[in-house]
PDB file of C-alpha atoms (C1' of nucleotides) in Angstrom:
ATOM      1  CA  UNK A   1      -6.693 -28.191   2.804  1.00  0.00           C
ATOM      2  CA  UNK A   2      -3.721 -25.829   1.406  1.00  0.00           C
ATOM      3  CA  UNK A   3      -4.220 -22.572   0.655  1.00  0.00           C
ATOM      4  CA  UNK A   4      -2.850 -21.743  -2.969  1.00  0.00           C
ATOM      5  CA  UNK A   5      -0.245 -19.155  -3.210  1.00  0.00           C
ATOM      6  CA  UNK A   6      -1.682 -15.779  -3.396  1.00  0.00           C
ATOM      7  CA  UNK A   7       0.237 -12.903  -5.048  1.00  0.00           C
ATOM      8  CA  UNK A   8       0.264  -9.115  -3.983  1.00  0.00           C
ATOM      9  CA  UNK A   9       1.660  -5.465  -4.547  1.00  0.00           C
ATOM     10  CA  UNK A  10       3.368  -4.054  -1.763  1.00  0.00           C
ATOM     11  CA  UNK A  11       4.119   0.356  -2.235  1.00  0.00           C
ATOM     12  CA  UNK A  12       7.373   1.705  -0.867  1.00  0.00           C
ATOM     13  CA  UNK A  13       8.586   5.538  -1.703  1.00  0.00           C
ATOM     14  CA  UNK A  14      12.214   4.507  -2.297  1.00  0.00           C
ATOM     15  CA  UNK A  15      13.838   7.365  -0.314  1.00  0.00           C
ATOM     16  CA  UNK A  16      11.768   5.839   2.557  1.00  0.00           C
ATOM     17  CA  UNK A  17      12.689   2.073   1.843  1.00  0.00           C
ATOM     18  CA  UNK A  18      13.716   1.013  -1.389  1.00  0.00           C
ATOM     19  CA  UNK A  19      13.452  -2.955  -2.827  1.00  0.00           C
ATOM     20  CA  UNK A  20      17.700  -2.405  -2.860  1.00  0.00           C
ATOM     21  CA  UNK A  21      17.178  -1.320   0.862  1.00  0.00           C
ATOM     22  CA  UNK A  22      15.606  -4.604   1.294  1.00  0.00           C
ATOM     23  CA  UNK A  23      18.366  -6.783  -0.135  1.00  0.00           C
ATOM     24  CA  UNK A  24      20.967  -5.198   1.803  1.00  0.00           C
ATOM     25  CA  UNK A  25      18.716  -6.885   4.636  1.00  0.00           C
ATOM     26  CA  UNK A  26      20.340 -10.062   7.206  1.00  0.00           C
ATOM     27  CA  UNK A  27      18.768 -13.172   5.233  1.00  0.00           C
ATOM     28  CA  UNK A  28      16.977 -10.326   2.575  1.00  0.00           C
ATOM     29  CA  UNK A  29      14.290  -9.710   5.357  1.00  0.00           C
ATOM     30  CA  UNK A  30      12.316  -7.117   6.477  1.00  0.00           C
ATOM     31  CA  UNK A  31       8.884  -6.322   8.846  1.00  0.00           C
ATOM     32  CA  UNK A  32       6.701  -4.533   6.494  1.00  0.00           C
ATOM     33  CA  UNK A  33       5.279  -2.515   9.310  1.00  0.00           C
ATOM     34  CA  UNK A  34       3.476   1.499   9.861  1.00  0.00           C
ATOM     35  CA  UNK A  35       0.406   0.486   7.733  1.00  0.00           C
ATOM     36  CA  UNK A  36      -1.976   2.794   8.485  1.00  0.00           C
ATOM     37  CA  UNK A  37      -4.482   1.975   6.441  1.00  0.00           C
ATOM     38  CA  UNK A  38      -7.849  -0.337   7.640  1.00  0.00           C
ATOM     39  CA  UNK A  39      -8.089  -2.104   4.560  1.00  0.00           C
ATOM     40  CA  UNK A  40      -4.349  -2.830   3.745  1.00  0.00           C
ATOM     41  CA  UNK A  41      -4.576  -4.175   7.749  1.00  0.00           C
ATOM     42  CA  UNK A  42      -7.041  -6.159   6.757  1.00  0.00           C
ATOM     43  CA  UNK A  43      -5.147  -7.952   4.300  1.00  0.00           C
ATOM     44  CA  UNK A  44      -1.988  -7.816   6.661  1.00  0.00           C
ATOM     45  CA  UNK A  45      -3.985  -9.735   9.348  1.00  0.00           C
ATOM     46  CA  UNK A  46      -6.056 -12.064   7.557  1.00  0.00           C
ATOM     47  CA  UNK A  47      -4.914 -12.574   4.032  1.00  0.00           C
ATOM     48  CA  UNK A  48      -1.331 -12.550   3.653  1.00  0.00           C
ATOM     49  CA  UNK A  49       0.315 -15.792   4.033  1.00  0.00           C
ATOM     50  CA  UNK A  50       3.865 -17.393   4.127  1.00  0.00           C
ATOM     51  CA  UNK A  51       4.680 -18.211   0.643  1.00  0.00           C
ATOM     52  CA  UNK A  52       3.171 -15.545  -0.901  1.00  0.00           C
ATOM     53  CA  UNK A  53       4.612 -13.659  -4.171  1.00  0.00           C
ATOM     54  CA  UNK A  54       5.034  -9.653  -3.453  1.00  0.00           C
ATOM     55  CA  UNK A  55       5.288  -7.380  -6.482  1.00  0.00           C
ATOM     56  CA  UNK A  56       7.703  -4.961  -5.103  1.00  0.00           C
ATOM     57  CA  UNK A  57       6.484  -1.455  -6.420  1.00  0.00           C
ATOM     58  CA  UNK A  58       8.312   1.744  -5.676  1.00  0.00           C
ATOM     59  CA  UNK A  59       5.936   5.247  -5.633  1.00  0.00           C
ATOM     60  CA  UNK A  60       7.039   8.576  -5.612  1.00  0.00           C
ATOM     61  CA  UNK A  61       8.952   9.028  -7.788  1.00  0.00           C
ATOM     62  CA  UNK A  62       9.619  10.250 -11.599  1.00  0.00           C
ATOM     63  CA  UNK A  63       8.778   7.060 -12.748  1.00  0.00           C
ATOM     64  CA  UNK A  64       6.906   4.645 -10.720  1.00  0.00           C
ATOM     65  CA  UNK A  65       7.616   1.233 -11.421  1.00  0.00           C
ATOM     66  CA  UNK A  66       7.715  -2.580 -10.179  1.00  0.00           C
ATOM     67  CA  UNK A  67      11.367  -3.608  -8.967  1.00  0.00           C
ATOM     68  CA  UNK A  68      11.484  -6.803  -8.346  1.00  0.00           C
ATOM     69  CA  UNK A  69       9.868  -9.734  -6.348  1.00  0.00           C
ATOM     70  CA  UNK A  70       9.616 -10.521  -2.772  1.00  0.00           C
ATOM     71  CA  UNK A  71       8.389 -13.524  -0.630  1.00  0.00           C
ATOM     72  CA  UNK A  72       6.064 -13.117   2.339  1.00  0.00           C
ATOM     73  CA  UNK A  73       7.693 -15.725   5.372  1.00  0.00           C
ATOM     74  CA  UNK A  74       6.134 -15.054   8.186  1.00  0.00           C
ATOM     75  CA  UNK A  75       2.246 -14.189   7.866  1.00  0.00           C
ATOM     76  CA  UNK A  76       0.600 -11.031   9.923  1.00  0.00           C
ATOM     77  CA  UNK A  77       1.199 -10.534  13.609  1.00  0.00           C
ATOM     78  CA  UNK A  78       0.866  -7.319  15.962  1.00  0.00           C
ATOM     79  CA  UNK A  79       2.774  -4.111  14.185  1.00  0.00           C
ATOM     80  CA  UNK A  80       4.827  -3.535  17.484  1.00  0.00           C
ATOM     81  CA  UNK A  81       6.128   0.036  16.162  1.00  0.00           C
ATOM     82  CA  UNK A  82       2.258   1.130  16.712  1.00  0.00           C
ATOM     83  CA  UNK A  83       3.219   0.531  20.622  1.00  0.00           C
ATOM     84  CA  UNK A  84       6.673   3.028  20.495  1.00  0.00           C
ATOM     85  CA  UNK A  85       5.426   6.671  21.209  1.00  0.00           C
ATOM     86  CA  UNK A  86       8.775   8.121  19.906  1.00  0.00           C
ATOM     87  CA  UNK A  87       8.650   6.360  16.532  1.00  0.00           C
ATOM     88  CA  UNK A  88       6.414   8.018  13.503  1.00  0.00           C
ATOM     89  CA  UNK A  89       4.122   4.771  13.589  1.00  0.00           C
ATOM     90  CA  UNK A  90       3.204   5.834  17.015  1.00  0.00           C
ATOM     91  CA  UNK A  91      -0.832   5.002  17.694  1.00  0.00           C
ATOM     92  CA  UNK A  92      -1.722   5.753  21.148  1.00  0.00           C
ATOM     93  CA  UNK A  93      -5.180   3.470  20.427  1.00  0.00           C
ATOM     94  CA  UNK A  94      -2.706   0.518  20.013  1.00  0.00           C
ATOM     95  CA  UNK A  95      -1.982  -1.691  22.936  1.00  0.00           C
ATOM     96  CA  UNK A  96      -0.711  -5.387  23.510  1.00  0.00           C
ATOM     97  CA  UNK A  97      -4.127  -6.544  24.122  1.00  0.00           C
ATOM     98  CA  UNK A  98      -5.630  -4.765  21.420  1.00  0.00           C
ATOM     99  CA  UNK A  99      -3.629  -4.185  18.396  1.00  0.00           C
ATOM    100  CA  UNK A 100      -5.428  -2.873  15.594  1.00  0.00           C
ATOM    101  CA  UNK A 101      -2.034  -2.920  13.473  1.00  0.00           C
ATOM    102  CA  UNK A 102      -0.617  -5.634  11.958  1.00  0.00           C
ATOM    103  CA  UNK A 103       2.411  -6.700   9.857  1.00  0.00           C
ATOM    104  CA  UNK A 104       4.110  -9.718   7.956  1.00  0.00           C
ATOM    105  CA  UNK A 105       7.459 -10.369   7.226  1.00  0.00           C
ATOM    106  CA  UNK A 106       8.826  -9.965   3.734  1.00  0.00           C
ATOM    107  CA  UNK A 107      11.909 -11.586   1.993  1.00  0.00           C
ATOM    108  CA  UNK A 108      13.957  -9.763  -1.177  1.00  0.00           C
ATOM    109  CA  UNK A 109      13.380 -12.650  -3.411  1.00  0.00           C
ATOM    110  CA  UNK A 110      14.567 -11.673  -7.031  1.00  0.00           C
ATOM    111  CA  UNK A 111      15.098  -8.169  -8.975  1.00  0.00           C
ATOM    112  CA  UNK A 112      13.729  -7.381 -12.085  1.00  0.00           C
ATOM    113  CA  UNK A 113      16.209  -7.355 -15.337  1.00  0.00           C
ATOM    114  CA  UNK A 114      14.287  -4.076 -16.267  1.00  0.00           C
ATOM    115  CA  UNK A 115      11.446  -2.531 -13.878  1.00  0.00           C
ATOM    116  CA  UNK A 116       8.268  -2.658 -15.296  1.00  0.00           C
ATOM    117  CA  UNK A 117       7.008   1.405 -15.259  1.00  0.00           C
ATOM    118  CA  UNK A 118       3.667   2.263 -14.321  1.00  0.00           C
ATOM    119  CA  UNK A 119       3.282   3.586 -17.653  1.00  0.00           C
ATOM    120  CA  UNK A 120       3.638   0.425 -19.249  1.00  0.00           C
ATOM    121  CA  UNK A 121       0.927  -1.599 -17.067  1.00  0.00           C
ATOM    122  CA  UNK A 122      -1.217   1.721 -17.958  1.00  0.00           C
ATOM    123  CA  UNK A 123      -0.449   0.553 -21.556  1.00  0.00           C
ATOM    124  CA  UNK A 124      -0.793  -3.306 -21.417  1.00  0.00           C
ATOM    125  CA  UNK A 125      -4.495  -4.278 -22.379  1.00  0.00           C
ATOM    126  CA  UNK A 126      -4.770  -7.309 -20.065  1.00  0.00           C
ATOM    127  CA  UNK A 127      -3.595  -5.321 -17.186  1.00  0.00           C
ATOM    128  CA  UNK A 128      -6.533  -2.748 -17.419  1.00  0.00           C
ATOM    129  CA  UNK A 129      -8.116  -4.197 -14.658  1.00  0.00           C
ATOM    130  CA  UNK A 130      -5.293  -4.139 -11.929  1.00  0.00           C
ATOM    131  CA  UNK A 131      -6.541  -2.318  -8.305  1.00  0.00           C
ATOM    132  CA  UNK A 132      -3.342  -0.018  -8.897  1.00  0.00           C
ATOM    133  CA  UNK A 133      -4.841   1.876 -11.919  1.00  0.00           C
ATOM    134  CA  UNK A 134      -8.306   1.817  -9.701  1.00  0.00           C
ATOM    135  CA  UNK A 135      -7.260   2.498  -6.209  1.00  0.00           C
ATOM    136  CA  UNK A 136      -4.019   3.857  -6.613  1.00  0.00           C
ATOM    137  CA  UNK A 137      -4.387   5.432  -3.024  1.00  0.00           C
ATOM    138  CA  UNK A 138      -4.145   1.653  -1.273  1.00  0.00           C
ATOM    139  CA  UNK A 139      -0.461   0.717  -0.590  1.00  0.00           C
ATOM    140  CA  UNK A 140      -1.149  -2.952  -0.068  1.00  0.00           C
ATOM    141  CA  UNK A 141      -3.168  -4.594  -3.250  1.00  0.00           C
ATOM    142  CA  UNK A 142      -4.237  -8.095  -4.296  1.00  0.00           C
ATOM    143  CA  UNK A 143      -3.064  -8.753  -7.593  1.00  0.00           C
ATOM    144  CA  UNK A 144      -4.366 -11.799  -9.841  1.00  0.00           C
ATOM    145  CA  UNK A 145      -2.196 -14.938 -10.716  1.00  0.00           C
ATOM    146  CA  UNK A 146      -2.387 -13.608 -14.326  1.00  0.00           C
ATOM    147  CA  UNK A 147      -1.620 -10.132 -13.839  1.00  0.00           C
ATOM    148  CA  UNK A 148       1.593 -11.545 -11.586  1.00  0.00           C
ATOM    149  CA  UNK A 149       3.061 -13.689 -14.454  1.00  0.00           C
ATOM    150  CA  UNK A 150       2.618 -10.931 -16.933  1.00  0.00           C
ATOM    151  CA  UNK A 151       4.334  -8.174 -15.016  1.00  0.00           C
ATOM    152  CA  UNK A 152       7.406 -10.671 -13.777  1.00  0.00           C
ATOM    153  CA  UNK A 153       7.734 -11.631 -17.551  1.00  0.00           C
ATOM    154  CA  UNK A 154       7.769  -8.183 -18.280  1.00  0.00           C
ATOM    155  CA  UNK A 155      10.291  -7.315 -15.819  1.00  0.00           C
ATOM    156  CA  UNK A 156      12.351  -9.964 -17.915  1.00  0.00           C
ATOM    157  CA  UNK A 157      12.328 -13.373 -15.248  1.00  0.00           C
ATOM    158  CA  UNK A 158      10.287 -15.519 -17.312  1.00  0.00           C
ATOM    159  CA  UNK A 159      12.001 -18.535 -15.692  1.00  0.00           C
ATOM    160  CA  UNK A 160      10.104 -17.498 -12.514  1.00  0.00           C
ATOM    161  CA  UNK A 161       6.790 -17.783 -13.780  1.00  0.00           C
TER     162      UNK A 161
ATOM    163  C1'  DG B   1       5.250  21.621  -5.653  1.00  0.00           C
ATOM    164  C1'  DC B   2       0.534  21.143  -7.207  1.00  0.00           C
ATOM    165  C1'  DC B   3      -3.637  19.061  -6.813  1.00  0.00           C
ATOM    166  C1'  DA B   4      -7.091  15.211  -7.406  1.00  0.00           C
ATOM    167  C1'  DA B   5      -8.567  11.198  -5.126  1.00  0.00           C
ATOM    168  C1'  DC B   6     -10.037   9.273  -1.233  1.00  0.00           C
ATOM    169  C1'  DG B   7      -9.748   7.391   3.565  1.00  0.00           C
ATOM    170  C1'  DT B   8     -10.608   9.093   8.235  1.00  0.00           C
ATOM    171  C1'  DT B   9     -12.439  12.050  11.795  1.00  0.00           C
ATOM    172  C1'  DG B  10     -15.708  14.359  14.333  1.00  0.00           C
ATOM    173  C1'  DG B  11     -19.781  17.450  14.916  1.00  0.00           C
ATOM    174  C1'  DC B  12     -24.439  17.160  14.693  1.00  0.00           C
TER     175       DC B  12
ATOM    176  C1'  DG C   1     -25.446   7.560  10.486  1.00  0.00           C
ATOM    177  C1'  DC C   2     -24.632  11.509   7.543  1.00  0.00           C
ATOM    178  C1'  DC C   3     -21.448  14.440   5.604  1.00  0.00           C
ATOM    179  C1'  DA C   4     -18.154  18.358   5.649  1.00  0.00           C
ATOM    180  C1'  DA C   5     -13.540  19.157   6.902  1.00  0.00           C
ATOM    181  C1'  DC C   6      -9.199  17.482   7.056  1.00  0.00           C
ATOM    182  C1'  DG C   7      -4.967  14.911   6.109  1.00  0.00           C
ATOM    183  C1'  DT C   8      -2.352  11.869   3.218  1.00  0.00           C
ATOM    184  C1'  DT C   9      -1.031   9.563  -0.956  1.00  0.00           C
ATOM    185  C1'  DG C  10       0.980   9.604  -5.125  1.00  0.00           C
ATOM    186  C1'  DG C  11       1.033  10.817 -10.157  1.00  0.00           C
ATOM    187  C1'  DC C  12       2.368  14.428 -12.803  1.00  0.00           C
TER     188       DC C  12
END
DNA sequence: GCCAACGTTGGC
DNA sequence: GCCAACGTTGGC
């Protein structure tokens, strides 16, 4: 049995690590490790999956918005940077054997044409029900196939959908 | 920069 | 296992 693709929405403060940031990337790609966050983990270690869409969103900013897409190609394995006790990611309850943190691997896949604000999915009746107006604290959501193919038409890449 | 929301920690 | 205190996120 294959699983079907599964689509999510990934939060990045630009100044941080922007969806340009990730582009400039070798091959586009990019650990999306330092989640700290048990229920973001969980869907880092047991949900995620190669193939995957990724609604880039960036947070933090003046005006929040989706950038662009990304592709998940390699699905969750030990977050390494939870081992390094001079990085920020630092968890000293993190070991080799035990690694409570996870990550995936993300690829820059395409930008919008225009970013689709935060605003406007606050505006859009069929996107009422999307986890980022509910739990806007999560940075790692699961967003439905329906919700996806609005927001990328939105963002003007119809042909994607 | 403020502050509400909310996940996490730790005392009991 | 409850819950108050605390820290962080993220919109505004």
């Amino acid at each position: 049995m294959t699983l079907s693709r599964r689509f999510w929405l990934f939060k990045s403060e630009p100044s941080c690590f922007s969806f340009s940031d990730l582009g400039k990337r070798p091959e586009g790609v990019e650990p999306w490790d330092g989640v700290r966050n048990f229920q973001a983990r969980n869907f880092l270690r047991d949900d995620i999956q190669p193939g995957d869409g990724i609604l880039f969103y960036h947070s933090g900013i003046y005006r929040p918005a989706v950038a662009g897409t990304a592709i998940v190609v390699r699905g969750g394995y030990p977050d390494g940077s939870a081992l390094d006790p001079e990085g920020d990611a630092y968890d000293p309850r993190s070991t080799p054997e035990n690694p409570i943190w996870y990550r995936v691997d993300v690829r820059y896949d395409e930008p919008f044409v225009r970013e689709v604000t935060l605003e406007e999915i606050k505006r859009h009746p069929l996107l009422s029900g999307m986890e980022l107006l509910r739990r806007s604290r999560l940075s790692i959501q699961p967003v439905t196939k329906e919700e996806w193919e609005i927001i990328v038409r939105l963002g003007g890449l119809s042909e994607k959908v």
